[in-house]
GROMACS .gro file of C-alpha atoms in nm:
model
  366
    1MET     CA    1   0.000   0.000   0.000
    2SER     CA    2   0.126   0.348  -0.085
    3GLU     CA    3   0.208   0.585   0.197
    4ARG     CA    4  -0.092   0.774   0.331
    5ARG     CA    5  -0.089   1.146   0.266
    6PRO     CA    6  -0.205   1.397   0.530
    7ALA     CA    7  -0.529   1.579   0.451
    8GLN     CA    8  -0.773   1.807   0.629
    9PHE     CA    9  -1.141   1.719   0.586
   10ARG     CA   10  -1.359   2.026   0.637
   11HIS     CA   11  -1.733   1.961   0.680
   12LEU     CA   12  -1.861   2.311   0.610
   13GLY     CA   13  -2.231   2.246   0.551
   14PRO     CA   14  -2.421   2.508   0.346
   15VAL     CA   15  -2.187   2.717   0.131
   16LEU     CA   16  -2.302   2.968  -0.131
   17TYR     CA   17  -2.170   2.865  -0.470
   18PRO     CA   18  -1.950   3.172  -0.537
   19ALA     CA   19  -1.801   3.129  -0.188
   20GLY     CA   20  -1.725   2.767  -0.279
   21LEU     CA   21  -1.536   2.877  -0.590
   22PHE     CA   22  -1.339   3.130  -0.387
   23MET     CA   23  -1.245   2.883  -0.115
   24GLN     CA   24  -1.131   2.628  -0.374
   25LYS     CA   25  -0.892   2.881  -0.528
   26ALA     CA   26  -0.759   2.979  -0.186
   27MET     CA   27  -0.712   2.615  -0.085
   28ALA     CA   28  -0.541   2.535  -0.416
   29ASP     CA   29  -0.285   2.809  -0.347
   30LEU     CA   30  -0.238   2.670   0.003
   31VAL     CA   31  -0.190   2.310  -0.114
   32ARG     CA   32   0.048   2.424  -0.390
   33SER     CA   33   0.264   2.586  -0.121
   34GLY     CA   34   0.310   2.249   0.051
   35GLU     CA   35   0.023   2.241   0.300
   36PRO     CA   36  -0.187   1.920   0.337
   37ASP     CA   37  -0.456   1.831   0.088
   38GLN     CA   38  -0.788   2.001   0.163
   39ILE     CA   39  -1.114   1.805   0.129
   40LEU     CA   40  -1.409   2.047   0.139
   41VAL     CA   41  -1.749   1.886   0.207
   42VAL     CA   42  -2.031   2.129   0.136
   43GLU     CA   43  -2.396   2.171   0.042
   44HIS     CA   44  -2.482   2.437  -0.216
   45ASP     CA   45  -2.774   2.666  -0.283
   46PRO     CA   46  -2.967   2.582  -0.605
   47VAL     CA   47  -2.740   2.645  -0.905
   48TYR     CA   48  -2.674   2.524  -1.255
   49THR     CA   49  -2.304   2.506  -1.338
   50LEU     CA   50  -2.184   2.507  -1.697
   51GLY     CA   51  -1.853   2.333  -1.759
   52ARG     CA   52  -1.617   2.407  -2.046
   53HIS     CA   53  -1.817   2.198  -2.294
   54ALA     CA   54  -2.161   2.324  -2.193
   55SER     CA   55  -2.393   2.526  -2.411
   56PRO     CA   56  -2.666   2.764  -2.287
   57GLU     CA   57  -2.909   2.543  -2.483
   58ASP     CA   58  -2.843   2.268  -2.229
   59ILE     CA   59  -3.072   2.466  -1.996
   60HIS     CA   60  -3.428   2.422  -2.123
   61VAL     CA   61  -3.602   2.699  -1.925
   62ASP     CA   62  -3.573   3.074  -1.952
   63ALA     CA   63  -3.429   3.332  -1.713
   64ALA     CA   64  -3.770   3.422  -1.568
   65PHE     CA   65  -3.837   3.058  -1.483
   66LEU     CA   66  -3.496   3.025  -1.320
   67LYS     CA   67  -3.551   3.338  -1.112
   68ALA     CA   68  -3.890   3.213  -0.992
   69ALA     CA   69  -3.733   2.877  -0.905
   70GLY     CA   70  -3.445   3.044  -0.720
   71ILE     CA   71  -3.177   2.884  -0.939
   72ARG     CA   72  -2.866   3.077  -1.040
   73VAL     CA   73  -2.633   2.994  -1.330
   74HIS     CA   74  -2.251   2.989  -1.315
   75ARG     CA   75  -2.004   2.916  -1.593
   76ILE     CA   76  -1.697   2.748  -1.444
   77ASP     CA   77  -1.362   2.597  -1.545
   78ARG     CA   78  -1.424   2.228  -1.477
   79GLY     CA   79  -1.468   1.977  -1.752
   80GLY     CA   80  -1.806   1.848  -1.861
   81GLN     CA   81  -2.132   2.015  -1.945
   82VAL     CA   82  -2.422   2.136  -1.728
   83THR     CA   83  -2.524   1.996  -1.392
   84TYR     CA   84  -2.733   2.096  -1.094
   85HIS     CA   85  -2.632   2.149  -0.733
   86GLY     CA   86  -2.876   2.209  -0.453
   87PRO     CA   87  -2.978   2.136  -0.095
   88GLY     CA   88  -2.976   1.765  -0.012
   89GLN     CA   89  -2.673   1.696  -0.230
   90ILE     CA   90  -2.322   1.639  -0.094
   91VAL     CA   91  -2.059   1.826  -0.293
   92VAL     CA   92  -1.697   1.737  -0.223
   93TYR     CA   93  -1.407   1.944  -0.350
   94PRO     CA   94  -1.087   1.739  -0.313
   95VAL     CA   95  -0.816   2.004  -0.347
   96CYS     CA   96  -0.521   1.769  -0.381
   97ASP     CA   97  -0.160   1.785  -0.492
   98LEU     CA   98  -0.117   1.524  -0.764
   99ARG     CA   99   0.247   1.602  -0.830
  100GLY     CA  100   0.517   1.343  -0.783
  101GLY     CA  101   0.398   0.985  -0.782
  102ARG     CA  102   0.029   1.080  -0.787
  103ARG     CA  103   0.014   1.201  -1.149
  104ASP     CA  104  -0.257   0.958  -1.253
  105VAL     CA  105  -0.584   1.135  -1.324
  106GLY     CA  106  -0.760   0.813  -1.417
  107ARG     CA  107  -0.679   0.658  -1.081
  108PHE     CA  108  -0.785   0.978  -0.905
  109VAL     CA  109  -1.124   0.965  -1.079
  110ARG     CA  110  -1.168   0.594  -1.002
  111ASN     CA  111  -1.091   0.658  -0.635
  112LEU     CA  112  -1.360   0.927  -0.617
  113GLU     CA  113  -1.610   0.697  -0.788
  114GLU     CA  114  -1.519   0.407  -0.560
  115ALA     CA  115  -1.579   0.620  -0.249
  116MET     CA  116  -1.929   0.705  -0.375
  117ILE     CA  117  -2.000   0.341  -0.464
  118ARG     CA  118  -1.900   0.230  -0.114
  119THR     CA  119  -2.108   0.505   0.046
  120ALA     CA  120  -2.416   0.396  -0.149
  121GLY     CA  121  -2.347   0.039  -0.042
  122ASP     CA  122  -2.339   0.143   0.325
  123PHE     CA  123  -2.708   0.227   0.289
  124GLY     CA  124  -2.809  -0.078   0.087
  125VAL     CA  125  -2.784   0.069  -0.264
  126THR     CA  126  -2.580  -0.109  -0.531
  127ALA     CA  127  -2.420   0.148  -0.759
  128THR     CA  128  -2.177   0.080  -1.044
  129ARG     CA  129  -1.966   0.252  -1.305
  130LEU     CA  130  -2.100   0.290  -1.659
  131SER     CA  131  -1.849   0.267  -1.942
  132GLY     CA  132  -1.785   0.606  -2.101
  133CYS     CA  133  -2.000   0.787  -1.845
  134PRO     CA  134  -1.814   0.937  -1.545
  135GLY     CA  135  -1.985   0.911  -1.209
  136ILE     CA  136  -2.179   0.630  -1.046
  137TRP     CA  137  -2.505   0.478  -1.164
  138VAL     CA  138  -2.800   0.272  -1.050
  139GLY     CA  139  -2.915   0.120  -1.376
  140ASP     CA  140  -2.931   0.410  -1.621
  141ARG     CA  141  -2.984   0.673  -1.350
  142LYS     CA  142  -2.694   0.876  -1.216
  143LEU     CA  143  -2.651   0.882  -0.839
  144GLY     CA  144  -2.316   1.064  -0.825
  145ALA     CA  145  -2.150   1.302  -1.071
  146LEU     CA  146  -1.787   1.398  -1.132
  147GLY     CA  147  -1.624   1.706  -1.282
  148LEU     CA  148  -1.260   1.801  -1.222
  149HIS     CA  149  -1.017   2.078  -1.305
  150LEU     CA  150  -0.639   2.046  -1.285
  151ARG     CA  151  -0.397   2.337  -1.280
  152ARG     CA  152  -0.030   2.252  -1.239
  153TRP     CA  153  -0.143   1.917  -1.095
  154ILE     CA  154  -0.355   2.070  -0.819
  155SER     CA  155  -0.714   1.946  -0.842
  156THR     CA  156  -1.029   2.151  -0.787
  157HIS     CA  157  -1.401   2.086  -0.833
  158GLY     CA  158  -1.489   1.724  -0.766
  159LEU     CA  159  -1.801   1.518  -0.703
  160ALA     CA  160  -2.170   1.557  -0.626
  161PHE     CA  161  -2.354   1.275  -0.447
  162ASN     CA  162  -2.735   1.284  -0.438
  163VAL     CA  163  -2.876   1.217  -0.093
  164SER     CA  164  -3.215   1.391  -0.099
  165PRO     CA  165  -3.210   1.683  -0.345
  166ASP     CA  166  -3.517   1.801  -0.534
  167LEU     CA  167  -3.480   1.604  -0.859
  168ARG     CA  168  -3.705   1.830  -1.066
  169PRO     CA  169  -3.428   2.078  -1.162
  170PHE     CA  170  -3.238   1.794  -1.331
  171GLY     CA  171  -3.535   1.765  -1.567
  172TRP     CA  172  -3.497   2.127  -1.680
  173ILE     CA  173  -3.149   2.063  -1.824
  174THR     CA  174  -2.963   1.806  -2.028
  175PRO     CA  175  -2.761   1.678  -1.732
  176CYS     CA  176  -2.398   1.615  -1.825
  177GLY     CA  177  -2.504   1.618  -2.190
  178MET     CA  178  -2.694   1.289  -2.161
  179ARG     CA  179  -3.041   1.286  -2.310
  180ASP     CA  180  -3.119   0.914  -2.269
  181LYS     CA  181  -3.039   0.872  -1.898
  182GLY     CA  182  -3.192   0.987  -1.572
  183VAL     CA  183  -3.093   1.095  -1.225
  184CYS     CA  184  -3.170   0.937  -0.888
  185SER     CA  185  -3.094   0.994  -0.521
  186LEU     CA  186  -3.073   0.785  -0.209
  187HIS     CA  187  -3.412   0.926  -0.111
  188SER     CA  188  -3.574   0.832  -0.443
  189LEU     CA  189  -3.438   0.479  -0.397
  190LEU     CA  190  -3.485   0.432  -0.022
  191GLY     CA  191  -3.773   0.658   0.077
  192ASP     CA  192  -3.801   0.695   0.455
  193ASP     CA  193  -3.490   0.481   0.505
  194CYS     CA  194  -3.274   0.749   0.341
  195PRO     CA  195  -2.987   0.870   0.563
  196THR     CA  196  -2.949   1.232   0.662
  197TRP     CA  197  -2.705   1.456   0.478
  198ASP     CA  198  -2.466   1.444   0.775
  199GLN     CA  199  -2.480   1.066   0.800
  200ALA     CA  200  -2.403   1.023   0.431
  201ALA     CA  201  -2.132   1.291   0.440
  202ASP     CA  202  -1.957   1.114   0.728
  203ARG     CA  203  -1.950   0.784   0.539
  204LEU     CA  204  -1.840   0.947   0.215
  205SER     CA  205  -1.552   1.122   0.394
  206PHE     CA  206  -1.446   0.793   0.552
  207HIS     CA  207  -1.441   0.616   0.216
  208LEU     CA  208  -1.258   0.903   0.045
  209ALA     CA  209  -0.984   0.876   0.305
  210GLU     CA  210  -0.958   0.502   0.237
  211THR     CA  211  -0.971   0.504  -0.143
  212MET     CA  212  -0.733   0.801  -0.175
  213ALA     CA  213  -0.495   0.682   0.103
  214LEU     CA  214  -0.542   1.000   0.305
  215ASP     CA  215  -0.459   1.045   0.672
  216PRO     CA  216  -0.721   1.287   0.818
  217LEU     CA  217  -0.575   1.560   1.035
  218ALA     CA  218  -0.753   1.763   1.301
  219VAL     CA  219  -0.903   2.092   1.187
  220PRO     CA  220  -1.002   2.389   1.405
  221ALA     CA  221  -1.369   2.473   1.438
  222PRO     CA  222  -1.479   2.772   1.229
  223SER     CA  223  -1.531   3.105   1.398
  224LEU     CA  224  -1.893   3.214   1.447
  225SER     CA  225  -2.066   3.528   1.329
  226VAL     CA  226  -2.420   3.655   1.285
  227SER     CA  227  -2.606   3.878   1.043
  228ALA     CA  228  -2.925   4.066   1.124
  229THR     CA  229  -3.103   4.204   0.817
  230THR     CA  230  -3.279   4.506   0.968
  231TRP     CA  231  -3.594   4.628   0.794
  232ARG     CA  232  -3.909   4.839   0.828
  233ARG     CA  233  -4.254   4.852   0.670
  234THR     CA  234  -4.351   5.145   0.445
  235LEU     CA  235  -4.649   5.227   0.225
  236THR     CA  236  -4.449   5.120  -0.081
  237GLY     CA  237  -4.320   4.797   0.069
  238PRO     CA  238  -4.045   4.674   0.303
  239GLU     CA  239  -3.718   4.868   0.322
  240VAL     CA  240  -3.385   4.724   0.434
  241LEU     CA  241  -3.118   4.919   0.620
  242VAL     CA  242  -2.772   4.911   0.461
  243MET     CA  243  -2.463   5.089   0.588
  244LEU     CA  244  -2.144   5.207   0.420
  245ARG     CA  245  -1.826   5.092   0.590
  246GLN     CA  246  -1.568   5.356   0.673
  247PRO     CA  247  -1.280   5.373   0.420
  248VAL     CA  248  -1.042   5.207   0.665
  249GLU     CA  249  -1.302   4.928   0.700
  250GLY     CA  250  -1.320   4.872   0.323
  251LEU     CA  251  -1.583   5.123   0.196
  252TRP     CA  252  -1.851   4.866   0.109
  253TRP     CA  253  -2.221   4.846   0.182
  254SER     CA  254  -2.336   4.590   0.435
  255SER     CA  255  -2.619   4.486   0.659
  256VAL     CA  256  -2.566   4.435   1.031
  257THR     CA  257  -2.302   4.169   1.094
  258GLY     CA  258  -2.060   4.082   1.371
  259MET     CA  259  -1.869   3.812   1.553
  260VAL     CA  260  -2.016   3.614   1.841
  261ASP     CA  261  -1.851   3.696   2.174
  262PRO     CA  262  -1.753   3.417   2.415
  263GLY     CA  263  -2.053   3.303   2.619
  264GLU     CA  264  -2.311   3.469   2.391
  265SER     CA  265  -2.591   3.287   2.219
  266LEU     CA  266  -2.630   3.356   1.848
  267ALA     CA  267  -2.949   3.555   1.908
  268GLU     CA  268  -2.784   3.760   2.185
  269ALA     CA  269  -2.498   3.844   1.951
  270ALA     CA  270  -2.737   3.956   1.676
  271ILE     CA  271  -2.937   4.180   1.909
  272ARG     CA  272  -2.617   4.334   2.045
  273GLU     CA  273  -2.480   4.400   1.698
  274VAL     CA  274  -2.801   4.576   1.586
  275ARG     CA  275  -2.794   4.792   1.897
  276GLU     CA  276  -2.423   4.877   1.869
  277GLU     CA  277  -2.423   4.948   1.495
  278THR     CA  278  -2.758   5.125   1.457
  279GLY     CA  279  -2.905   5.203   1.799
  280LEU     CA  280  -3.224   5.027   1.689
  281GLU     CA  281  -3.443   4.782   1.879
  282GLY     CA  282  -3.693   4.535   1.744
  283ARG     CA  283  -3.807   4.177   1.739
  284LEU     CA  284  -3.534   3.942   1.627
  285LEU     CA  285  -3.638   3.631   1.432
  286PRO     CA  286  -3.433   3.359   1.260
  287LEU     CA  287  -3.408   3.336   0.883
  288ASP     CA  288  -3.347   2.959   0.926
  289TYR     CA  289  -3.023   2.988   0.733
  290ALA     CA  290  -2.654   2.957   0.813
  291HIS     CA  291  -2.362   2.932   0.575
  292SER     CA  292  -1.985   2.891   0.583
  293PHE     CA  293  -1.715   3.080   0.397
  294TYR     CA  294  -1.341   3.125   0.379
  295ILE     CA  295  -1.208   3.451   0.524
  296ASP     CA  296  -0.955   3.618   0.297
  297PRO     CA  297  -0.673   3.745   0.522
  298ARG     CA  298  -0.646   4.058   0.304
  299VAL     CA  299  -1.004   4.158   0.389
  300LEU     CA  300  -0.953   4.148   0.765
  301GLU     CA  301  -0.587   4.251   0.744
  302ILE     CA  302  -0.480   3.943   0.937
  303ARG     CA  303  -0.160   3.752   0.885
  304ALA     CA  304  -0.178   3.494   0.609
  305GLY     CA  305  -0.117   3.141   0.725
  306LYS     CA  306  -0.350   2.864   0.833
  307PRO     CA  307  -0.687   2.889   0.655
  308HIS     CA  308  -0.966   3.059   0.848
  309PHE     CA  309  -1.328   2.958   0.794
  310ASN     CA  310  -1.634   3.120   0.945
  311ARG     CA  311  -1.995   3.010   0.994
  312GLU     CA  312  -2.256   3.286   0.983
  313THR     CA  313  -2.611   3.244   1.115
  314CYS     CA  314  -2.870   3.478   0.968
  315PHE     CA  315  -3.151   3.663   1.146
  316HIS     CA  316  -3.383   3.947   1.059
  317MET     CA  317  -3.524   4.227   1.274
  318GLU     CA  318  -3.826   4.443   1.201
  319VAL     CA  319  -3.805   4.792   1.353
  320SER     CA  320  -4.059   5.071   1.383
  321PRO     CA  321  -4.102   5.279   1.063
  322GLY     CA  322  -4.026   5.594   1.262
  323ALA     CA  323  -3.722   5.459   1.449
  324VAL     CA  324  -3.415   5.683   1.426
  325VAL     CA  325  -3.082   5.527   1.325
  326ASP     CA  326  -2.794   5.616   1.556
  327LEU     CA  327  -2.506   5.508   1.332
  328ASN     CA  328  -2.182   5.382   1.483
  329LEU     CA  329  -1.941   5.619   1.305
  330ALA     CA  330  -1.640   5.416   1.409
  331GLU     CA  331  -1.751   5.150   1.160
  332HIS     CA  332  -1.989   5.320   0.915
  333SER     CA  333  -1.994   5.656   0.740
  334ALA     CA  334  -2.349   5.654   0.597
  335TYR     CA  335  -2.670   5.452   0.581
  336ARG     CA  336  -2.966   5.410   0.349
  337TRP     CA  337  -3.311   5.254   0.362
  338CYS     CA  338  -3.360   5.063   0.035
  339SER     CA  339  -3.608   4.836  -0.133
  340LEU     CA  340  -3.521   4.468  -0.118
  341GLU     CA  341  -3.394   4.477  -0.477
  342GLU     CA  342  -3.181   4.788  -0.421
  343ALA     CA  343  -3.036   4.648  -0.101
  344GLU     CA  344  -2.943   4.320  -0.271
  345ASP     CA  345  -2.763   4.512  -0.545
  346LEU     CA  346  -2.579   4.737  -0.299
  347VAL     CA  347  -2.441   4.490  -0.044
  348LEU     CA  348  -2.108   4.339  -0.132
  349TRP     CA  349  -2.109   3.991   0.018
  350ASP     CA  350  -2.302   3.695  -0.120
  351GLY     CA  351  -2.420   3.598   0.228
  352ALA     CA  352  -2.585   3.939   0.275
  353LYS     CA  353  -2.747   3.911  -0.067
  354GLU     CA  354  -2.884   3.566   0.017
  355ALA     CA  355  -3.021   3.689   0.352
  356ILE     CA  356  -3.208   3.969   0.173
  357ARG     CA  357  -3.347   3.724  -0.084
  358ARG     CA  358  -3.466   3.495   0.195
  359LEU     CA  359  -3.628   3.787   0.376
  360GLY     CA  360  -3.809   3.875   0.054
  361ARG     CA  361  -3.942   3.521   0.016
  362LEU     CA  362  -4.046   3.517   0.381
  363LEU     CA  363  -4.237   3.847   0.353
  364SER     CA  364  -4.405   3.741   0.029
  365GLY     CA  365  -4.520   3.415   0.186
  366GLN     CA  366  -4.322   3.190  -0.049
   0.00000   0.00000   0.00000
């Protein structure tokens, strides 16, 4: 048996797709510098991704339909054509150094497929390879997909394993360019006996370590932050408060965000941040959404080194229409009340945009 290579498995849970692309690039730079392989285990928001060989015609619905369905489209640098990612699907990005004696892409692909096959088997599903069709299959239905990118023998992108995603979006595309085959999931095959996302992710990580001869290393827990999208009712509809960071803070528009202090609950941290940043009070409610992201050291002006991940939990707070904003000038230089659409366009970070979109769906009753 070949020598096991150290690797850090990071179970990050929900990650917005652009944040996933960014963290892959950052981890590729880290691995290229000699750090251990990084295995990122995530769950994405609904997106279609178009690989290098994809055509817009592979998506069979128009932009209005996609907007109503909450599906975004990203063209990316992996191989292959169009596929779907969404909640209930495990996406694994094995950012690995294939230099030296590991320069065998075919073996790398087979190892990823084998890990998915073994994971399916753990839950009583027999999956196989299909000649000429990457991924794993149950009959003529794909259970797990593959799409890789190599740059100077550092791998990015990876695999998608269907636990319990909504399968309808696969029907609105030509998945992976295949018109005569279908898609399945553990849930479509097992019904109520389907494992949870976490259970399947744990088994998939175990099998990846075995098939790829990886030695999992300890990883630090992510830091914790909160966001509190603060809004008010008006005669023309809801308005969201956005604030402009001071130039030394980056000069970008944001909603209320902040780190969780030791001993605080997430809700306590959100209420404190609203009070400290705006002077406002209101009723705090959860948006039932949390997501993880990689923190670029350049943004926070911290020393580059070990990768730093953060998990942000999102809330919203309705305040009185006549409430007066008492802006914290140490952090922000200006503020605006905006429509949901204007606020989404103004804020810089994808997490803030997603929180505003979720607030909009909540207020519209969707």
